Coordinates of C-alpha atoms in Angstrom, one line a residue:
Chain A
M70 CA -6.3 11.8 -28.3
T71 CA -4.3 12.9 -30.8
V72 CA -1.2 10.8 -31.9
T73 CA 1.6 13.3 -32.3
D74 CA 4.7 13.3 -34.8
S75 CA 7.4 12.9 -31.4
Q76 CA 4.8 10.3 -30.3
K77 CA 4.3 8.0 -33.6
M78 CA 8.7 9.1 -33.8
A79 CA 9.2 7.5 -30.2
Y80 CA 6.9 4.8 -31.2
V81 CA 9.3 3.8 -34.1
A82 CA 12.6 4.5 -32.3
A83 CA 12.0 1.9 -29.7
Q84 CA 10.6 -0.7 -31.7
A85 CA 13.5 -0.5 -34.3
A86 CA 15.7 0.1 -31.2
D87 CA 14.0 -3.4 -30.3
A88 CA 14.6 -5.2 -33.8
R89 CA 18.3 -4.3 -33.7
V90 CA 18.7 -6.8 -30.2
N91 CA 16.6 -9.3 -31.7
L92 CA 18.8 -9.0 -35.2
Q93 CA 22.4 -9.1 -33.2
F94 CA 21.2 -12.0 -31.1
E95 CA 19.9 -14.2 -33.7
T96 CA 22.6 -13.6 -36.4
E97 CA 25.1 -14.9 -33.9
D98 CA 24.7 -19.3 -34.4
G99 CA 23.0 -20.6 -31.2
M100 CA 19.4 -20.2 -29.3
T101 CA 17.8 -16.9 -28.4
L102 CA 15.1 -16.8 -25.2
N103 CA 13.1 -13.9 -24.9
M104 CA 12.9 -13.3 -21.1
G105 CA 10.1 -10.8 -20.9
P106 CA 8.8 -7.9 -21.3
Q107 CA 6.4 -9.6 -18.7
H108 CA 7.6 -12.4 -16.9
P109 CA 7.0 -12.9 -13.2
A110 CA 10.9 -13.1 -12.8
T111 CA 11.4 -9.6 -13.9
H112 CA 9.7 -7.4 -11.0
G113 CA 7.8 -5.6 -13.7
T114 CA 9.1 -5.4 -17.5
L115 CA 12.7 -6.2 -17.3
R116 CA 13.3 -8.0 -20.8
I117 CA 16.4 -10.5 -20.9
V118 CA 17.4 -11.7 -24.4
A119 CA 19.4 -14.2 -24.0
Q120 CA 21.6 -16.1 -26.2
L121 CA 21.7 -19.3 -25.8
D122 CA 24.3 -22.6 -26.4
G123 CA 22.1 -25.7 -25.5
E124 CA 21.9 -25.0 -21.7
Q125 CA 24.1 -22.4 -20.9
V126 CA 23.8 -18.4 -21.7
V127 CA 26.5 -17.2 -23.7
R128 CA 25.4 -13.5 -24.0
C129 CA 22.6 -11.5 -21.8
E130 CA 21.5 -8.5 -22.0
P131 CA 19.0 -6.7 -20.3
I132 CA 16.6 -4.2 -22.0
P133 CA 15.4 -1.6 -19.7
G134 CA 13.0 1.3 -20.9
Y135 CA 9.2 -0.3 -20.6
M136 CA 9.0 1.8 -17.2
H137 CA 10.3 4.8 -18.2
R138 CA 7.9 7.5 -17.4
G139 CA 10.2 10.7 -17.8
Y140 CA 10.1 11.6 -13.9
E141 CA 13.6 13.7 -14.5
K142 CA 11.6 15.8 -17.1
L143 CA 8.3 15.8 -15.5
C144 CA 10.1 17.1 -12.0
E145 CA 10.9 20.9 -13.8
V146 CA 6.8 20.9 -14.2
R147 CA 6.1 20.0 -10.3
T148 CA 6.8 22.4 -7.2
Y149 CA 8.5 20.6 -4.9
P150 CA 5.4 19.7 -2.9
Q151 CA 4.6 18.2 -6.1
V152 CA 7.9 16.5 -6.7
T153 CA 6.7 14.4 -3.5
T154 CA 3.6 12.8 -4.7
L155 CA 5.7 12.2 -8.1
I156 CA 8.5 10.5 -6.5
N157 CA 6.8 8.1 -4.3
R158 CA 6.3 5.8 -7.2
I159 CA 10.3 5.6 -7.6
D160 CA 10.6 2.7 -6.1
W161 CA 7.2 1.5 -5.9
L162 CA 8.1 -0.8 -2.4
G163 CA 9.9 1.5 -0.3
S164 CA 7.9 5.1 -1.4
F165 CA 8.8 6.8 2.0
A166 CA 12.5 6.5 1.5
N167 CA 12.7 7.5 -1.9
E168 CA 11.2 10.9 -0.4
V169 CA 13.4 11.3 2.1
P170 CA 16.3 12.2 -0.1
F171 CA 14.4 14.5 -2.3
I172 CA 13.2 16.7 1.3
L173 CA 16.5 16.3 2.5
A174 CA 18.2 18.1 -0.6
A175 CA 15.3 20.8 -1.0
E176 CA 16.3 21.3 3.3
K177 CA 19.7 21.8 2.4
L178 CA 19.0 24.5 -0.3
M179 CA 16.4 26.4 1.7
D180 CA 18.7 26.4 5.2
V181 CA 15.6 24.5 7.0
E182 CA 16.4 21.5 9.3
A183 CA 13.3 19.6 10.9
P184 CA 12.7 19.2 14.9
P185 CA 13.7 16.2 16.4
R186 CA 10.9 14.8 16.9
A187 CA 10.2 15.0 13.4
Q188 CA 13.8 13.8 12.0
V189 CA 13.5 10.7 14.6
I190 CA 9.6 9.9 13.2
R191 CA 11.2 9.8 9.6
T192 CA 13.9 7.6 10.3
I193 CA 11.6 5.3 11.4
L194 CA 8.7 5.6 9.0
F195 CA 12.3 5.2 6.1
E196 CA 13.1 1.9 8.2
L197 CA 9.5 0.5 7.9
S198 CA 9.2 1.3 4.6
R199 CA 12.6 -0.7 4.1
L200 CA 10.9 -3.5 5.7
G201 CA 7.8 -3.1 3.5
N202 CA 10.4 -3.9 0.7
I203 CA 12.9 -6.0 1.7
S204 CA 10.4 -8.6 2.9
L205 CA 8.4 -9.2 0.0
F206 CA 11.9 -9.5 -1.1
L207 CA 12.0 -12.2 1.0
G208 CA 9.0 -13.7 -0.2
D209 CA 9.8 -13.4 -3.9
L210 CA 12.5 -15.3 -4.1
G211 CA 11.1 -18.4 -2.4
I212 CA 8.1 -17.7 -5.2
Q213 CA 11.0 -17.9 -8.1
L214 CA 12.8 -20.1 -6.7
G215 CA 9.4 -22.7 -6.5
G216 CA 8.6 -22.5 -2.8
I217 CA 5.3 -20.5 -2.9
T218 CA 4.9 -21.2 1.0
I219 CA 7.2 -18.5 1.9
G220 CA 5.1 -15.8 0.0
F221 CA 2.3 -16.3 1.3
Y222 CA 4.2 -16.2 4.5
A223 CA 5.8 -12.6 3.5
F224 CA 2.9 -11.5 2.5
R225 CA 0.9 -12.1 5.8
D226 CA 2.9 -10.9 8.0
R227 CA 4.4 -7.7 5.1
E228 CA 0.4 -6.2 5.8
F229 CA 1.6 -5.4 9.3
V230 CA 3.8 -2.9 8.1
L231 CA 1.9 -1.2 5.9
N232 CA -0.9 -1.5 8.6
Q233 CA 1.5 0.8 10.7
I234 CA 2.0 3.6 8.1
E235 CA -0.8 3.7 6.9
A236 CA -1.9 4.1 10.5
A237 CA 0.8 7.0 10.8
T238 CA 0.5 8.5 7.1
G239 CA -2.7 7.6 5.9
G240 CA -0.8 6.0 2.9
R241 CA -0.9 2.1 3.0
F242 CA 1.5 2.8 -0.1
H243 CA 2.1 5.7 -0.8
P244 CA 2.2 7.9 1.8
N245 CA 3.9 11.3 0.8
F246 CA 4.0 12.7 4.3
D247 CA 7.5 14.0 4.4
R248 CA 7.5 17.8 4.0
I249 CA 10.1 20.8 3.8
G250 CA 11.1 20.9 7.2
G251 CA 9.5 18.6 9.0
L252 CA 6.6 15.5 8.4
K253 CA 2.6 16.2 7.9
D254 CA 1.0 14.9 10.8
D255 CA 1.7 13.5 14.1
L256 CA 1.8 10.1 15.2
P257 CA -1.7 8.8 15.9
K258 CA -2.5 7.4 20.2
G259 CA -1.1 3.7 20.5
W260 CA 0.7 3.9 16.9
I261 CA 4.3 3.4 19.8
A262 CA 3.0 -0.2 21.0
E263 CA 1.3 -1.1 17.8
T264 CA 4.9 -1.0 16.3
H265 CA 7.1 -2.4 18.7
L266 CA 4.3 -5.8 18.3
A267 CA 4.8 -5.7 14.6
M268 CA 8.0 -5.5 14.6
E269 CA 8.1 -8.7 16.9
R270 CA 6.1 -10.4 14.0
M271 CA 8.9 -8.9 11.3
R272 CA 11.2 -10.4 13.4
R273 CA 9.3 -14.3 13.9
L274 CA 8.8 -13.9 9.8
C275 CA 13.5 -13.6 9.8
D276 CA 13.2 -16.4 12.4
E277 CA 10.4 -18.7 9.8
F278 CA 12.6 -17.7 6.4
E279 CA 15.7 -18.9 7.8
E280 CA 14.4 -22.3 9.1
L281 CA 11.7 -22.7 5.9
V282 CA 14.7 -21.7 3.1
L283 CA 17.7 -20.3 4.4
G284 CA 18.5 -24.5 5.6
N285 CA 16.7 -26.6 2.5
E286 CA 18.9 -27.9 1.3
I287 CA 17.3 -27.2 -2.4
F288 CA 17.8 -23.7 -1.5
Q289 CA 21.3 -23.9 -0.7
A290 CA 21.7 -26.0 -3.9
R291 CA 20.1 -23.1 -6.3
T292 CA 21.7 -20.0 -4.7
R293 CA 25.2 -21.5 -3.1
G294 CA 27.9 -20.5 -5.8
I295 CA 25.6 -18.6 -8.4
G296 CA 25.7 -15.2 -9.5
V297 CA 28.7 -14.7 -7.8
I298 CA 29.8 -11.3 -8.1
P299 CA 33.6 -10.4 -6.8
T300 CA 34.6 -7.4 -4.6
D301 CA 36.3 -5.5 -7.7
I302 CA 33.3 -6.1 -10.3
A303 CA 30.8 -5.1 -7.9
T304 CA 32.1 -1.9 -7.2
S305 CA 33.4 -1.2 -10.8
Y306 CA 29.8 -1.6 -11.8
G307 CA 28.8 0.6 -8.9
M308 CA 26.6 -1.5 -7.1
S309 CA 25.6 -0.2 -3.7
G310 CA 23.4 -1.7 -1.1
A311 CA 22.4 -4.8 0.2
N312 CA 24.3 -6.9 -3.3
L313 CA 27.8 -4.6 -2.5
R314 CA 27.6 -5.7 1.0
A315 CA 27.3 -9.2 0.2
T316 CA 30.5 -9.0 -1.7
G317 CA 32.5 -7.8 1.5
V318 CA 31.9 -4.4 1.3
D319 CA 31.7 -3.0 4.6
W320 CA 29.7 0.2 3.9
D321 CA 26.4 1.5 4.6
L322 CA 25.0 5.1 3.4
R323 CA 23.3 5.5 6.4
R324 CA 26.5 4.5 8.9
D325 CA 28.8 6.4 7.1
A326 CA 27.7 9.0 5.1
C327 CA 24.2 9.4 7.2
P328 CA 23.4 13.1 6.3
P329 CA 21.7 15.4 8.6
G330 CA 17.6 15.3 8.8
L331 CA 17.6 11.8 10.1
S332 CA 18.8 10.0 13.7
Y333 CA 20.3 6.8 12.6
D334 CA 23.0 7.8 15.5
L335 CA 20.2 7.0 18.5
A336 CA 20.2 3.2 17.3
D337 CA 22.9 0.9 18.0
W338 CA 22.7 -1.7 15.4
K339 CA 25.1 -3.7 13.3
V340 CA 26.0 -3.7 9.4
W341 CA 26.4 -7.4 8.0
T342 CA 28.2 -8.2 5.2
H343 CA 29.2 -11.4 3.8
P344 CA 32.0 -12.7 1.7
D345 CA 30.5 -14.9 -0.5
G346 CA 28.9 -12.5 -3.8
D347 CA 26.9 -15.1 -4.1
S348 CA 23.3 -15.5 -4.6
Y349 CA 23.2 -17.1 -1.5
A350 CA 25.1 -14.4 0.6
R351 CA 22.3 -11.1 -1.1
T352 CA 19.8 -13.2 0.5
W353 CA 21.2 -13.6 4.0
I354 CA 22.2 -10.0 3.8
R355 CA 18.3 -9.1 3.3
L356 CA 17.6 -10.8 6.0
Q357 CA 19.6 -9.8 8.5
E358 CA 19.5 -6.6 7.5
V359 CA 15.0 -6.7 8.1
R360 CA 16.1 -8.1 11.7
E361 CA 18.5 -4.8 11.9
S362 CA 16.0 -2.6 10.9
T363 CA 13.3 -3.9 13.3
H364 CA 16.0 -3.2 16.1
I365 CA 16.6 0.4 15.1
V366 CA 13.1 0.8 15.0
D367 CA 12.2 -0.9 18.8
Q368 CA 15.6 1.5 19.9
L369 CA 13.9 4.4 18.0
L370 CA 10.4 3.7 19.4
D371 CA 11.7 4.2 22.4
S372 CA 13.5 8.2 21.7
I373 CA 11.4 9.7 20.4
P374 CA 11.2 13.3 21.8
A375 CA 8.6 15.7 22.4
G376 CA 8.1 18.7 20.7
P377 CA 6.8 20.6 16.9
I378 CA 7.3 18.0 13.9
M379 CA 7.2 21.3 11.5
A380 CA 9.8 23.5 11.5
K381 CA 8.8 27.5 10.4
V382 CA 8.6 27.2 6.4
P383 CA 7.0 29.9 4.7
R384 CA 3.7 29.1 3.0
I385 CA 4.6 29.0 -0.4
I386 CA 8.0 27.0 -0.8
K387 CA 10.6 28.6 -2.9
V388 CA 13.9 27.3 -3.2
P389 CA 16.6 29.6 -2.9
E390 CA 19.3 29.5 -5.9
G391 CA 21.7 26.5 -5.7
E392 CA 22.7 22.8 -5.9
A393 CA 22.7 20.4 -3.5
W394 CA 22.9 16.2 -3.6
V395 CA 22.1 13.7 -1.2
A396 CA 21.8 10.1 -1.0
T397 CA 20.5 7.9 1.6
E398 CA 20.7 4.0 2.2
N399 CA 17.4 2.9 0.2
P400 CA 16.3 -0.6 0.8
L401 CA 17.7 -1.5 -2.8
G402 CA 20.5 0.6 -2.6
E403 CA 22.2 4.4 -2.9
M404 CA 19.6 6.3 -4.1
G405 CA 20.4 9.8 -4.1
Y406 CA 18.2 13.3 -5.6
Y407 CA 20.8 15.9 -7.8
V408 CA 18.7 18.9 -6.9
V409 CA 19.1 22.4 -9.4
S410 CA 17.5 25.5 -8.2
K411 CA 17.3 28.9 -10.1
G412 CA 15.5 30.7 -7.0
D413 CA 11.4 29.4 -8.7
L414 CA 9.1 26.9 -7.8
V415 CA 10.0 24.3 -9.8
P416 CA 13.1 22.7 -9.8
F417 CA 15.1 24.1 -12.9
R418 CA 16.7 20.5 -13.0
V419 CA 16.7 16.6 -11.0
K420 CA 18.6 13.9 -11.7
I421 CA 17.9 10.6 -9.7
R422 CA 20.5 8.7 -9.0
S423 CA 18.7 4.6 -8.4
A424 CA 20.3 2.3 -6.7
S425 CA 18.9 -1.0 -9.3
F426 CA 20.0 0.6 -12.9
N427 CA 23.2 0.1 -11.0
N428 CA 22.7 -3.1 -9.3
I429 CA 21.4 -4.5 -12.7
S430 CA 24.0 -3.2 -15.0
V431 CA 26.5 -6.8 -13.3
V432 CA 23.8 -8.9 -14.8
P433 CA 25.6 -9.4 -18.8
W434 CA 28.6 -10.2 -16.1
V435 CA 27.0 -12.2 -13.6
T436 CA 25.2 -14.4 -16.3
R437 CA 27.7 -15.4 -19.2
G438 CA 28.2 -19.4 -18.1
V439 CA 25.6 -20.2 -16.4
F440 CA 22.6 -21.8 -16.8
V441 CA 19.2 -20.8 -17.6
P442 CA 17.1 -21.4 -14.3
D443 CA 19.9 -20.0 -12.5
V444 CA 19.5 -16.7 -14.7
I445 CA 16.3 -16.4 -12.3
T446 CA 18.4 -17.1 -9.6
I447 CA 20.6 -14.2 -9.8
L448 CA 17.9 -11.7 -11.2
A449 CA 15.6 -12.5 -8.3
S450 CA 19.1 -12.3 -5.9
L451 CA 20.0 -8.8 -7.4
Y452 CA 16.9 -7.7 -6.6
F453 CA 15.6 -4.5 -8.6
I454 CA 12.4 -2.4 -9.1
L455 CA 12.0 -1.7 -12.2
G456 CA 10.2 1.9 -11.6
D457 CA 13.8 2.2 -10.2
I458 CA 15.7 1.1 -12.8
D459 CA 13.7 3.1 -16.1
R460 CA 12.1 5.3 -14.0
Chain B
M69 CA -19.0 -21.3 -29.1
G70 CA -21.0 -20.3 -32.7
L71 CA -24.7 -20.0 -31.3
V72 CA -23.6 -18.6 -27.4
E73 CA -21.8 -15.7 -29.8
S74 CA -25.0 -15.5 -31.9
G75 CA -27.1 -15.1 -28.8
K76 CA -29.6 -17.8 -30.4
L77 CA -29.1 -20.1 -27.0
P78 CA -32.1 -21.1 -24.9
K79 CA -32.2 -19.2 -21.8
P80 CA -31.3 -22.1 -18.8
L81 CA -28.1 -23.1 -20.8
T82 CA -27.2 -19.1 -21.0
Q83 CA -27.0 -18.8 -17.1
L84 CA -25.9 -21.9 -16.4
L85 CA -22.9 -21.0 -18.9
S86 CA -23.2 -17.5 -17.3
L87 CA -22.5 -19.4 -14.1
S88 CA -19.6 -21.3 -14.3
R89 CA -17.7 -19.0 -16.0
K90 CA -18.4 -16.7 -13.2
Y91 CA -16.7 -18.5 -11.2
S92 CA -14.0 -20.0 -12.9
L93 CA -12.6 -16.9 -13.8
W94 CA -8.7 -17.5 -15.0
V95 CA -7.3 -13.9 -14.3
Y96 CA -4.1 -13.6 -15.7
Q97 CA -1.5 -10.5 -14.3
W98 CA 0.0 -8.1 -16.6
G99 CA 2.0 -6.4 -13.7
L100 CA 3.3 -3.5 -14.4
A101 CA 4.2 -0.9 -11.9
C102 CA 3.0 -0.4 -7.7
C103 CA -0.2 -1.9 -8.8
A104 CA 1.2 -5.2 -9.8
I105 CA 2.5 -5.1 -5.8
E106 CA -1.3 -4.1 -5.1
M107 CA -2.1 -7.2 -6.8
G108 CA -0.1 -9.4 -5.3
S109 CA -1.2 -8.6 -2.4
A110 CA -4.5 -9.4 -2.8
F111 CA -4.3 -12.4 -5.2
A112 CA -1.5 -13.7 -3.1
S113 CA -2.0 -13.0 0.4
P114 CA -3.5 -14.7 2.8
R115 CA -5.1 -12.0 4.1
Y116 CA -7.2 -10.6 0.8
D117 CA -7.5 -14.1 -1.0
V118 CA -8.9 -13.6 -4.3
M119 CA -9.7 -17.4 -4.8
R120 CA -12.8 -17.9 -2.3
L121 CA -13.9 -15.6 -5.0
G122 CA -13.7 -18.3 -7.8
V123 CA -10.5 -16.3 -9.4
I124 CA -7.6 -17.9 -10.5
P125 CA -4.9 -16.5 -10.4
F126 CA -2.3 -18.7 -11.4
P127 CA -2.4 -19.2 -15.7
A128 CA 0.6 -19.8 -17.3
S129 CA 0.0 -17.8 -20.2
P130 CA -2.4 -15.8 -21.4
R131 CA -3.9 -18.7 -23.8
Q132 CA -5.3 -19.5 -20.8
A133 CA -6.6 -16.9 -19.2
D134 CA -10.4 -14.8 -19.4
L135 CA -9.5 -12.1 -17.5
V136 CA -6.5 -10.0 -17.2
V137 CA -5.8 -6.9 -14.9
I138 CA -3.4 -4.2 -16.2
S139 CA -2.1 -3.0 -13.9
G140 CA -0.2 0.0 -13.6
T141 CA 1.7 2.4 -15.7
V142 CA 1.4 1.4 -19.3
T143 CA 4.4 3.0 -21.8
D144 CA 4.3 3.8 -25.5
K145 CA 7.7 1.2 -25.3
M146 CA 5.4 -1.2 -23.8
A147 CA 1.8 -0.8 -25.5
P148 CA 2.3 -2.7 -28.4
A149 CA 3.0 -5.6 -26.3
V150 CA -0.2 -5.2 -24.0
K151 CA -2.4 -5.2 -27.4
R152 CA -0.8 -8.5 -28.3
L153 CA -1.1 -10.6 -24.9
Y154 CA -4.9 -9.4 -25.5
D155 CA -4.8 -10.7 -28.3
Q156 CA -3.7 -14.0 -27.4
M157 CA -6.0 -14.6 -25.2
P158 CA -8.8 -16.4 -25.9
D159 CA -12.7 -14.8 -26.8
P160 CA -14.6 -14.8 -24.4
K161 CA -12.6 -12.0 -22.5
Y162 CA -12.1 -8.8 -20.1
V163 CA -10.3 -7.1 -18.7
I164 CA -9.7 -4.8 -15.7
S165 CA -7.9 -1.3 -15.6
M166 CA -6.1 -1.2 -11.9
G167 CA -5.1 2.5 -11.0
S168 CA -5.1 5.6 -12.3
C169 CA -2.3 5.2 -14.7
A170 CA -3.6 2.8 -16.3
N171 CA -7.3 4.7 -16.4
C172 CA -5.8 7.3 -17.6
G173 CA -2.5 8.5 -17.6
G174 CA -2.7 9.2 -13.4
P175 CA 0.5 11.2 -12.1
Y176 CA 2.2 10.8 -15.7
W177 CA -0.7 12.4 -17.5
D178 CA 2.0 15.9 -18.6
S179 CA 4.3 12.6 -19.2
Y180 CA 6.4 11.8 -22.6
S181 CA 6.6 8.3 -23.0
V182 CA 3.7 7.2 -20.3
T183 CA 0.4 6.1 -23.1
K184 CA -2.6 8.3 -21.1
G185 CA -5.3 5.2 -20.6
V186 CA -4.6 1.6 -21.8
D187 CA -8.3 2.1 -23.0
Q188 CA -7.1 3.4 -25.9
I189 CA -5.1 -0.2 -27.0
I190 CA -7.6 -2.2 -26.0
P191 CA -11.6 -2.5 -24.6
V192 CA -11.9 -1.7 -20.9
D193 CA -14.4 -3.6 -18.5
V194 CA -13.8 -2.2 -15.5
Y195 CA -11.6 0.6 -14.3
V196 CA -10.5 0.4 -10.7
P197 CA -9.7 4.5 -9.9
G198 CA -7.0 5.1 -7.6
C199 CA -3.1 5.0 -7.0
P200 CA -2.4 2.4 -5.9
P201 CA -6.3 1.5 -5.4
R202 CA -6.3 -0.8 -2.2
P203 CA -6.6 -4.8 -2.5
E204 CA -10.7 -4.5 -1.8
A205 CA -10.7 -1.8 -4.4
L206 CA -9.8 -4.5 -6.9
L207 CA -11.6 -7.5 -5.0
E208 CA -14.6 -5.2 -5.7
G209 CA -14.0 -4.8 -9.1
I210 CA -14.1 -8.3 -9.8
V211 CA -17.3 -9.1 -8.2
L212 CA -18.5 -6.6 -9.8
L213 CA -17.8 -7.5 -13.0
Q214 CA -19.0 -11.5 -11.7
E215 CA -22.2 -9.8 -11.8
R216 CA -22.5 -8.6 -14.9
I217 CA -21.0 -11.7 -16.1
G218 CA -23.6 -13.6 -14.3
R219 CA -26.5 -11.5 -16.0
E220 CA -24.4 -11.5 -19.9
D221 CA -25.7 -11.8 -22.5
M222 CA -23.4 -13.2 -25.1
A223 CA -24.8 -11.3 -27.5
D224 CA -24.7 -8.1 -26.9
R225 CA -21.7 -8.1 -24.1
W226 CA -19.9 -5.5 -26.5
K227 CA -22.7 -2.9 -26.3
G228 CA -23.0 -2.0 -22.2
D229 CA -20.7 0.3 -20.8
P230 CA -17.8 0.1 -18.8
I231 CA -18.0 -0.2 -15.0
V232 CA -16.8 2.3 -12.8
V233 CA -15.6 1.0 -9.0
G234 CA -16.9 3.4 -6.6

């Protein structure tokens, strides 16, 4: 493959940007600690450069961009069904949840509504991907803080959720199941009973996690009062999702601004908040979120209406001219797509708002003055996915 | 390992060395994207349990590793780091490229910021296709690599073609 000039330029620019950060940090007093771009605590390839004074962090800067794949540009050359395949991989742990807002935005532009059965199944799959996502967080947090056991437990029980997603959609990881106007297929036989069992297992994992980790003295010492984010800071940095709820803000898009096409109103559930805003609060909120998710799934499974799973849509999808913004409450926070269409086969412009980028932008603020091991706790408890930051 | 590299070792000794290298692969997890989670499932979950194959997934640094699994999208910004990692590993070293992105760019084949294939930077021994590959596919890749290591003659280990799973 030939290397073009633009690639060379991009490479040089990236190297220069890195060098700038190194220089800035190194010319000041103290020691510079570089974490990443490959570090277990960074959930992928985030680079953290911290300036230390002894064991304390004076200044810390996250350097994203190591996983930038140019989604917004790529969306402009893919047709609408192809975009779904691509955006699965933004937040790779909750992949079905990434498809939904985009599909809803396209449906809004086309003025199509999915049949009720498809809406309910869509919501169930949305919650299943949330379970797959956050259960990994629970295990991963344990691993980062030095307790590997809970990681094994989480990976064990996560497989049951993935099995259900695979049984319904055919994909363990990236289902690519959502279509404009409905879903690709109906549910397989016996899926509902099996999913009830999987939800039971997830609840047991939550109980185990509570007993094994949350009550643990060492865990409490490492998370309580570490990385406290006050409410005004969280809102001013644009944080969303569980990180915001952990600062005491009662905010959940599923309840407050559920877009048409998802049926959260059929279930009865609770949005948990925690007043502390520290790492412990963020973990606790996510644990409760898993519990509530299992309850939502259980209730929705019993209320799937009969009927078709696909509305009438033309075979070749052309989206009429217009603009639409749809945001949903994804596992990591608010995720939205601003889709601009010029009446073509492909979107004219797609702006993707992903939760992690805003959630991680608080890191320089929250890591000032903390000790080095606490940086790991804070990063782990803020819970970001690199693909969701860089896109 | 001068004798080994020159290929002048008596055959039983080569076999013994190969056997022991085969079942003590220390694998460095170079988790990059989606595939990193499937690699995590394969390496850390009780269902797939890679350690039964004699693969130890916990080296603290590339300097202790024999095998690296490049799992996920390699971007142009990341590519120098991948190269540096590979250079830090002691010989003999093996590379598994996991997933379409690391193999050839995958769904980002027309992206401006993605390296189309990690084999442009470092030599790859096993390609595991899939987006992402199931953990079983990664395990098969490891088993195939172990078979090759088992009958490997150190002298011409660079002459063979890479393995493609599936």
